[in-house]
Amino acid sequence: AQSVTQLDSHVSVSEGTPVLLRCNYSSSYSPSLFWYVQHPNKGLQLLLKYTSAATLVKGINGFEAEFKKSETSFHLTKPSAHMSDAAEYFCVVSSNTGGFKTIFGAGTRLFVKA
Amino acid sequence: SQTIHQWPATLVQPVGSPLSLECTVEGTSNPNLYWYRQAAGRGLQLLFYSVGIGQISSEVPQNLSASRPQDRQFILSSKKLLLSDSGFYLCAWTETEGYTIYFGEGSWLTVV
């Protein structure tokens, strides 16, 4: 069985400070993991993905995430937040369990204060 | 490169009226296609997915239906809308053997 848990429903940071959005997953198979960003009234945009290559994955807009199998985590980070980073972020796990199965996290709303 | 188009972007419909949302994908062949719904302040709910023309799987019993008349076209329909059908609808695609999901821009449906 697969599951994904985003540990914070809301995160608030000041502009220029680091961002940490936490995601834990559970999967009986070798999973692929993704982070998506959704700005208001927009579709989901792929930020980055892990598919069993390098465990530190770099994405767009300065974001990166590290796959830690021992901790079953895939946290999203950014060294310095920008006002334009304010959005909803979704952690996603997917694997081939006799058919592709994709599970979305509940989302984390990121607020960036000036 | 591949692109996905979804329309209309916004729609206000009275209760009991029909619905048709359309989605097309360009630049790829035989994609897997998906319809998701995102209610206000909530996560994504998979409604339908399709692995080929005429092949539709429903994840949630509801007032909606989906069709795939062409390889890269996916349509979400309803004969009679309910208030509870309001929400943000997202079309998405993956490659046949791919994990990465690519989303359209979404369609806001308000049933009044």
PDB file of C-alpha atoms in Angstrom:
ATOM      1  CA  ALA A   1       0.000   0.000   0.000  1.00  0.00           C
ATOM      2  CA  GLN A   2       1.073   3.560  -0.606  1.00  0.00           C
ATOM      3  CA  SER A   3       0.488   6.725   1.357  1.00  0.00           C
ATOM      4  CA  VAL A   4       1.898  10.211   1.568  1.00  0.00           C
ATOM      5  CA  THR A   5       1.728  12.644   4.466  1.00  0.00           C
ATOM      6  CA  GLN A   6       2.523  16.306   4.293  1.00  0.00           C
ATOM      7  CA  LEU A   7       3.310  17.168   7.866  1.00  0.00           C
ATOM      8  CA  ASP A   8       2.277  20.824   7.771  1.00  0.00           C
ATOM      9  CA  SER A   9      -0.927  22.202   6.311  1.00  0.00           C
ATOM     10  CA  HIS A  10       0.461  25.758   6.479  1.00  0.00           C
ATOM     11  CA  VAL A  11       4.003  27.139   6.589  1.00  0.00           C
ATOM     12  CA  SER A  12       4.830  30.807   6.989  1.00  0.00           C
ATOM     13  CA  VAL A  13       8.283  32.259   6.318  1.00  0.00           C
ATOM     14  CA  SER A  14       9.761  35.689   5.805  1.00  0.00           C
ATOM     15  CA  GLU A  15      11.146  36.681   2.445  1.00  0.00           C
ATOM     16  CA  GLY A  16      14.813  35.756   2.190  1.00  0.00           C
ATOM     17  CA  THR A  17      14.648  32.995   4.828  1.00  0.00           C
ATOM     18  CA  PRO A  18      14.850  29.249   4.133  1.00  0.00           C
ATOM     19  CA  VAL A  19      11.829  27.154   3.209  1.00  0.00           C
ATOM     20  CA  LEU A  20      11.216  23.610   4.450  1.00  0.00           C
ATOM     21  CA  LEU A  21       8.105  21.690   3.432  1.00  0.00           C
ATOM     22  CA  ARG A  22       7.960  18.220   4.905  1.00  0.00           C
ATOM     23  CA  CYS A  23       6.724  15.041   3.257  1.00  0.00           C
ATOM     24  CA  ASN A  24       6.772  11.443   4.479  1.00  0.00           C
ATOM     25  CA  TYR A  25       5.744   8.527   2.334  1.00  0.00           C
ATOM     26  CA  SER A  26       4.981   4.864   2.602  1.00  0.00           C
ATOM     27  CA  SER A  27       5.340   2.433  -0.281  1.00  0.00           C
ATOM     28  CA  SER A  28       5.831  -1.296  -0.597  1.00  0.00           C
ATOM     29  CA  TYR A  29       7.533  -0.776  -3.939  1.00  0.00           C
ATOM     30  CA  SER A  30      10.327   1.423  -5.241  1.00  0.00           C
ATOM     31  CA  PRO A  31       8.471   4.704  -5.494  1.00  0.00           C
ATOM     32  CA  SER A  32       8.848   7.739  -7.654  1.00  0.00           C
ATOM     33  CA  LEU A  33       8.343  10.955  -5.731  1.00  0.00           C
ATOM     34  CA  PHE A  34       7.327  14.381  -6.941  1.00  0.00           C
ATOM     35  CA  TRP A  35       6.682  17.890  -5.748  1.00  0.00           C
ATOM     36  CA  TYR A  36       4.171  20.101  -7.516  1.00  0.00           C
ATOM     37  CA  VAL A  37       3.326  23.756  -6.984  1.00  0.00           C
ATOM     38  CA  GLN A  38      -0.098  25.286  -7.525  1.00  0.00           C
ATOM     39  CA  HIS A  39      -0.627  29.029  -7.675  1.00  0.00           C
ATOM     40  CA  PRO A  40      -4.162  30.338  -7.122  1.00  0.00           C
ATOM     41  CA  ASN A  41      -6.607  29.317  -9.837  1.00  0.00           C
ATOM     42  CA  LYS A  42      -3.895  27.519 -11.791  1.00  0.00           C
ATOM     43  CA  GLY A  43      -3.019  23.953 -12.625  1.00  0.00           C
ATOM     44  CA  LEU A  44      -0.269  22.009 -10.886  1.00  0.00           C
ATOM     45  CA  GLN A  45       3.249  22.608 -12.126  1.00  0.00           C
ATOM     46  CA  LEU A  46       5.983  20.009 -11.682  1.00  0.00           C
ATOM     47  CA  LEU A  47       8.785  21.331  -9.458  1.00  0.00           C
ATOM     48  CA  LEU A  48      10.981  18.253  -9.321  1.00  0.00           C
ATOM     49  CA  LYS A  49      10.942  14.462  -9.310  1.00  0.00           C
ATOM     50  CA  TYR A  50      12.888  11.544  -7.891  1.00  0.00           C
ATOM     51  CA  THR A  51      12.958   8.341  -9.926  1.00  0.00           C
ATOM     52  CA  SER A  52      15.706   6.213  -8.318  1.00  0.00           C
ATOM     53  CA  ALA A  53      18.662   8.184  -9.612  1.00  0.00           C
ATOM     54  CA  ALA A  54      20.470  10.792  -7.465  1.00  0.00           C
ATOM     55  CA  THR A  55      18.887  11.158  -4.036  1.00  0.00           C
ATOM     56  CA  LEU A  56      19.311  14.952  -4.031  1.00  0.00           C
ATOM     57  CA  VAL A  57      17.063  16.328  -6.716  1.00  0.00           C
ATOM     58  CA  LYS A  58      17.205  19.876  -8.001  1.00  0.00           C
ATOM     59  CA  GLY A  59      14.136  21.465  -9.452  1.00  0.00           C
ATOM     60  CA  ILE A  60      12.946  24.718 -10.896  1.00  0.00           C
ATOM     61  CA  ASN A  61      12.947  28.093  -9.119  1.00  0.00           C
ATOM     62  CA  GLY A  62      15.773  27.114  -6.733  1.00  0.00           C
ATOM     63  CA  PHE A  63      13.906  24.278  -5.016  1.00  0.00           C
ATOM     64  CA  GLU A  64      15.476  20.952  -4.183  1.00  0.00           C
ATOM     65  CA  ALA A  65      14.462  17.802  -2.323  1.00  0.00           C
ATOM     66  CA  GLU A  66      16.347  14.903  -0.811  1.00  0.00           C
ATOM     67  CA  PHE A  67      15.100  11.333  -0.919  1.00  0.00           C
ATOM     68  CA  LYS A  68      15.897   9.618   2.389  1.00  0.00           C
ATOM     69  CA  LYS A  69      14.866   5.996   2.258  1.00  0.00           C
ATOM     70  CA  SER A  70      15.799   5.288   5.889  1.00  0.00           C
ATOM     71  CA  GLU A  71      13.512   8.091   7.032  1.00  0.00           C
ATOM     72  CA  THR A  72      10.914   7.586   4.259  1.00  0.00           C
ATOM     73  CA  SER A  73      11.018  11.310   3.673  1.00  0.00           C
ATOM     74  CA  PHE A  74      11.172  13.623   0.676  1.00  0.00           C
ATOM     75  CA  HIS A  75      11.322  17.134   2.118  1.00  0.00           C
ATOM     76  CA  LEU A  76      11.305  20.183  -0.144  1.00  0.00           C
ATOM     77  CA  THR A  77      13.715  23.018   0.568  1.00  0.00           C
ATOM     78  CA  LYS A  78      14.775  26.364  -0.778  1.00  0.00           C
ATOM     79  CA  PRO A  79      17.581  28.495   0.689  1.00  0.00           C
ATOM     80  CA  SER A  80      15.844  31.837   0.327  1.00  0.00           C
ATOM     81  CA  ALA A  81      12.122  32.401  -0.057  1.00  0.00           C
ATOM     82  CA  HIS A  82      10.714  34.849  -2.562  1.00  0.00           C
ATOM     83  CA  MET A  83       7.313  36.455  -2.498  1.00  0.00           C
ATOM     84  CA  SER A  84       6.437  34.602  -5.707  1.00  0.00           C
ATOM     85  CA  ASP A  85       6.909  31.269  -3.901  1.00  0.00           C
ATOM     86  CA  ALA A  86       3.650  31.776  -2.013  1.00  0.00           C
ATOM     87  CA  ALA A  87       1.457  28.927  -3.252  1.00  0.00           C
ATOM     88  CA  GLU A  88       0.152  25.444  -2.442  1.00  0.00           C
ATOM     89  CA  TYR A  89       2.659  22.597  -2.659  1.00  0.00           C
ATOM     90  CA  PHE A  90       1.798  18.945  -3.174  1.00  0.00           C
ATOM     91  CA  CYS A  91       3.972  15.921  -2.484  1.00  0.00           C
ATOM     92  CA  VAL A  92       3.129  12.933  -4.677  1.00  0.00           C
ATOM     93  CA  VAL A  93       4.162   9.275  -4.611  1.00  0.00           C
ATOM     94  CA  SER A  94       3.748   6.926  -7.518  1.00  0.00           C
ATOM     95  CA  SER A  95       4.734   3.343  -8.219  1.00  0.00           C
ATOM     96  CA  ASN A  96       3.900   0.452 -10.488  1.00  0.00           C
ATOM     97  CA  THR A  97       1.919  -1.922  -8.349  1.00  0.00           C
ATOM     98  CA  GLY A  98       0.539  -3.982 -11.203  1.00  0.00           C
ATOM     99  CA  GLY A  99      -0.734  -0.715 -12.615  1.00  0.00           C
ATOM    100  CA  PHE A 100       0.428   2.786 -11.919  1.00  0.00           C
ATOM    101  CA  LYS A 101      -0.898   4.135  -8.649  1.00  0.00           C
ATOM    102  CA  THR A 102      -0.444   7.772  -7.728  1.00  0.00           C
ATOM    103  CA  ILE A 103      -1.204   9.269  -4.340  1.00  0.00           C
ATOM    104  CA  PHE A 104      -1.331  13.011  -3.673  1.00  0.00           C
ATOM    105  CA  GLY A 105      -0.597  14.603  -0.337  1.00  0.00           C
ATOM    106  CA  ALA A 106      -3.151  16.975   1.151  1.00  0.00           C
ATOM    107  CA  GLY A 107      -1.001  19.986   0.315  1.00  0.00           C
ATOM    108  CA  THR A 108       0.972  22.601   2.232  1.00  0.00           C
ATOM    109  CA  ARG A 109       0.110  26.256   1.872  1.00  0.00           C
ATOM    110  CA  LEU A 110       3.255  28.404   1.889  1.00  0.00           C
ATOM    111  CA  PHE A 111       2.910  32.016   3.017  1.00  0.00           C
ATOM    112  CA  VAL A 112       5.789  34.428   2.434  1.00  0.00           C
ATOM    113  CA  LYS A 113       5.898  37.610   4.489  1.00  0.00           C
ATOM    114  CA  ALA A 114       7.628  40.766   3.284  1.00  0.00           C
TER     115      ALA A 114
ATOM    116  CA  SER B   1       7.353  19.352 -26.778  1.00  0.00           C
ATOM    117  CA  GLN B   2       4.128  18.179 -25.225  1.00  0.00           C
ATOM    118  CA  THR B   3       1.339  20.532 -24.284  1.00  0.00           C
ATOM    119  CA  ILE B   4      -2.045  20.094 -22.691  1.00  0.00           C
ATOM    120  CA  HIS B   5      -5.011  22.349 -23.285  1.00  0.00           C
ATOM    121  CA  GLN B   6      -8.162  22.457 -21.230  1.00  0.00           C
ATOM    122  CA  TRP B   7     -11.273  24.573 -21.702  1.00  0.00           C
ATOM    123  CA  PRO B   8     -13.306  26.441 -20.759  1.00  0.00           C
ATOM    124  CA  ALA B   9     -11.273  28.065 -18.003  1.00  0.00           C
ATOM    125  CA  THR B  10     -14.324  29.190 -16.058  1.00  0.00           C
ATOM    126  CA  LEU B  11     -17.943  28.155 -16.204  1.00  0.00           C
ATOM    127  CA  VAL B  12     -21.061  29.142 -14.267  1.00  0.00           C
ATOM    128  CA  GLN B  13     -23.941  26.764 -14.800  1.00  0.00           C
ATOM    129  CA  PRO B  14     -27.388  26.399 -13.218  1.00  0.00           C
ATOM    130  CA  VAL B  15     -28.378  23.265 -11.349  1.00  0.00           C
ATOM    131  CA  GLY B  16     -29.762  20.653 -13.717  1.00  0.00           C
ATOM    132  CA  SER B  17     -27.925  21.932 -16.783  1.00  0.00           C
ATOM    133  CA  PRO B  18     -25.451  19.812 -18.784  1.00  0.00           C
ATOM    134  CA  LEU B  19     -21.676  20.053 -18.641  1.00  0.00           C
ATOM    135  CA  SER B  20     -18.886  19.482 -21.108  1.00  0.00           C
ATOM    136  CA  LEU B  21     -15.227  20.124 -20.303  1.00  0.00           C
ATOM    137  CA  GLU B  22     -12.678  19.311 -22.959  1.00  0.00           C
ATOM    138  CA  CYS B  23      -9.002  18.480 -22.828  1.00  0.00           C
ATOM    139  CA  THR B  24      -6.497  17.784 -25.575  1.00  0.00           C
ATOM    140  CA  VAL B  25      -2.850  16.788 -25.456  1.00  0.00           C
ATOM    141  CA  GLU B  26      -0.376  17.582 -28.198  1.00  0.00           C
ATOM    142  CA  GLY B  27       3.069  16.239 -28.972  1.00  0.00           C
ATOM    143  CA  THR B  28       2.632  12.689 -27.737  1.00  0.00           C
ATOM    144  CA  SER B  29       0.830   9.495 -28.713  1.00  0.00           C
ATOM    145  CA  ASN B  30      -1.311   7.124 -26.682  1.00  0.00           C
ATOM    146  CA  PRO B  31      -1.085   9.050 -23.429  1.00  0.00           C
ATOM    147  CA  ASN B  32      -2.860   8.027 -20.262  1.00  0.00           C
ATOM    148  CA  LEU B  33      -5.431  10.720 -19.530  1.00  0.00           C
ATOM    149  CA  TYR B  34      -6.975  11.777 -16.230  1.00  0.00           C
ATOM    150  CA  TRP B  35      -9.672  14.016 -14.777  1.00  0.00           C
ATOM    151  CA  TYR B  36      -9.208  15.269 -11.243  1.00  0.00           C
ATOM    152  CA  ARG B  37     -11.427  17.462  -9.092  1.00  0.00           C
ATOM    153  CA  GLN B  38     -10.190  19.821  -6.454  1.00  0.00           C
ATOM    154  CA  ALA B  39     -12.853  21.156  -4.116  1.00  0.00           C
ATOM    155  CA  ALA B  40     -12.125  24.457  -2.375  1.00  0.00           C
ATOM    156  CA  GLY B  41      -9.417  24.034   0.261  1.00  0.00           C
ATOM    157  CA  ARG B  42      -9.116  20.303  -0.342  1.00  0.00           C
ATOM    158  CA  GLY B  43      -6.783  17.916  -2.097  1.00  0.00           C
ATOM    159  CA  LEU B  44      -7.092  16.286  -5.478  1.00  0.00           C
ATOM    160  CA  GLN B  45      -9.631  13.575  -6.154  1.00  0.00           C
ATOM    161  CA  LEU B  46      -9.148  11.307  -9.159  1.00  0.00           C
ATOM    162  CA  LEU B  47     -12.421  11.050 -11.066  1.00  0.00           C
ATOM    163  CA  PHE B  48     -11.608   9.159 -14.261  1.00  0.00           C
ATOM    164  CA  TYR B  49      -8.630   7.811 -16.127  1.00  0.00           C
ATOM    165  CA  SER B  50      -8.178   6.368 -19.584  1.00  0.00           C
ATOM    166  CA  VAL B  51      -5.438   4.221 -21.083  1.00  0.00           C
ATOM    167  CA  GLY B  52      -6.821   4.301 -24.620  1.00  0.00           C
ATOM    168  CA  ILE B  53      -9.632   5.348 -26.932  1.00  0.00           C
ATOM    169  CA  GLY B  54     -12.979   4.327 -25.504  1.00  0.00           C
ATOM    170  CA  GLN B  55     -11.391   2.927 -22.338  1.00  0.00           C
ATOM    171  CA  ILE B  56     -12.593   4.777 -19.246  1.00  0.00           C
ATOM    172  CA  SER B  57     -12.164   3.817 -15.610  1.00  0.00           C
ATOM    173  CA  SER B  58     -14.155   5.561 -12.927  1.00  0.00           C
ATOM    174  CA  GLU B  59     -12.670   6.010  -9.493  1.00  0.00           C
ATOM    175  CA  VAL B  60     -15.661   7.559  -7.769  1.00  0.00           C
ATOM    176  CA  PRO B  61     -19.366   6.950  -8.450  1.00  0.00           C
ATOM    177  CA  GLN B  62     -20.933  10.314  -9.176  1.00  0.00           C
ATOM    178  CA  ASN B  63     -22.997  12.484 -11.418  1.00  0.00           C
ATOM    179  CA  LEU B  64     -20.224  12.784 -13.998  1.00  0.00           C
ATOM    180  CA  SER B  65     -19.004  10.749 -16.945  1.00  0.00           C
ATOM    181  CA  ALA B  66     -15.962  10.819 -19.198  1.00  0.00           C
ATOM    182  CA  SER B  67     -15.280   9.896 -22.788  1.00  0.00           C
ATOM    183  CA  ARG B  68     -12.226   9.563 -24.971  1.00  0.00           C
ATOM    184  CA  PRO B  69     -13.344   9.830 -28.601  1.00  0.00           C
ATOM    185  CA  GLN B  70      -9.817  10.339 -29.942  1.00  0.00           C
ATOM    186  CA  ASP B  71      -6.349   9.348 -28.783  1.00  0.00           C
ATOM    187  CA  ARG B  72      -5.494  12.742 -27.354  1.00  0.00           C
ATOM    188  CA  GLN B  73      -8.924  14.061 -26.435  1.00  0.00           C
ATOM    189  CA  PHE B  74     -10.632  13.596 -23.102  1.00  0.00           C
ATOM    190  CA  ILE B  75     -14.069  14.958 -22.254  1.00  0.00           C
ATOM    191  CA  LEU B  76     -15.797  15.306 -18.894  1.00  0.00           C
ATOM    192  CA  SER B  77     -19.581  15.488 -19.015  1.00  0.00           C
ATOM    193  CA  SER B  78     -22.719  15.608 -16.977  1.00  0.00           C
ATOM    194  CA  LYS B  79     -26.343  15.455 -18.056  1.00  0.00           C
ATOM    195  CA  LYS B  80     -27.633  17.310 -14.991  1.00  0.00           C
ATOM    196  CA  LEU B  81     -25.323  19.264 -12.720  1.00  0.00           C
ATOM    197  CA  LEU B  82     -25.677  19.302  -8.954  1.00  0.00           C
ATOM    198  CA  LEU B  83     -24.519  22.012  -6.563  1.00  0.00           C
ATOM    199  CA  SER B  84     -21.941  19.561  -5.231  1.00  0.00           C
ATOM    200  CA  ASP B  85     -20.312  19.376  -8.673  1.00  0.00           C
ATOM    201  CA  SER B  86     -18.804  22.823  -8.137  1.00  0.00           C
ATOM    202  CA  GLY B  87     -15.035  22.818  -7.995  1.00  0.00           C
ATOM    203  CA  PHE B  88     -11.784  23.085  -9.884  1.00  0.00           C
ATOM    204  CA  TYR B  89     -11.377  20.401 -12.545  1.00  0.00           C
ATOM    205  CA  LEU B  90      -7.962  19.419 -13.792  1.00  0.00           C
ATOM    206  CA  CYS B  91      -7.099  17.369 -16.821  1.00  0.00           C
ATOM    207  CA  ALA B  92      -3.762  15.580 -16.786  1.00  0.00           C
ATOM    208  CA  TRP B  93      -1.699  13.129 -18.790  1.00  0.00           C
ATOM    209  CA  THR B  94       1.176  10.692 -18.420  1.00  0.00           C
ATOM    210  CA  GLU B  95       3.145   8.698 -20.924  1.00  0.00           C
ATOM    211  CA  THR B  96       1.984   5.121 -21.366  1.00  0.00           C
ATOM    212  CA  GLU B  97       4.734   3.802 -19.097  1.00  0.00           C
ATOM    213  CA  GLY B  98       5.477   6.994 -17.247  1.00  0.00           C
ATOM    214  CA  TYR B  99       5.036   8.137 -13.701  1.00  0.00           C
ATOM    215  CA  THR B 100       5.196  11.897 -14.195  1.00  0.00           C
ATOM    216  CA  ILE B 101       1.816  13.612 -14.370  1.00  0.00           C
ATOM    217  CA  TYR B 102       1.431  16.815 -16.361  1.00  0.00           C
ATOM    218  CA  PHE B 103      -1.559  19.016 -15.652  1.00  0.00           C
ATOM    219  CA  GLY B 104      -3.662  21.421 -17.649  1.00  0.00           C
ATOM    220  CA  GLU B 105      -4.500  24.883 -16.379  1.00  0.00           C
ATOM    221  CA  GLY B 106      -7.784  23.796 -14.863  1.00  0.00           C
ATOM    222  CA  SER B 107     -11.445  24.724 -15.228  1.00  0.00           C
ATOM    223  CA  TRP B 108     -13.420  26.462 -12.521  1.00  0.00           C
ATOM    224  CA  LEU B 109     -17.017  25.213 -12.413  1.00  0.00           C
ATOM    225  CA  THR B 110     -19.574  26.991 -10.282  1.00  0.00           C
ATOM    226  CA  VAL B 111     -23.028  25.456 -10.152  1.00  0.00           C
ATOM    227  CA  VAL B 112     -25.675  27.943  -9.022  1.00  0.00           C
TER     228      VAL B 112
END
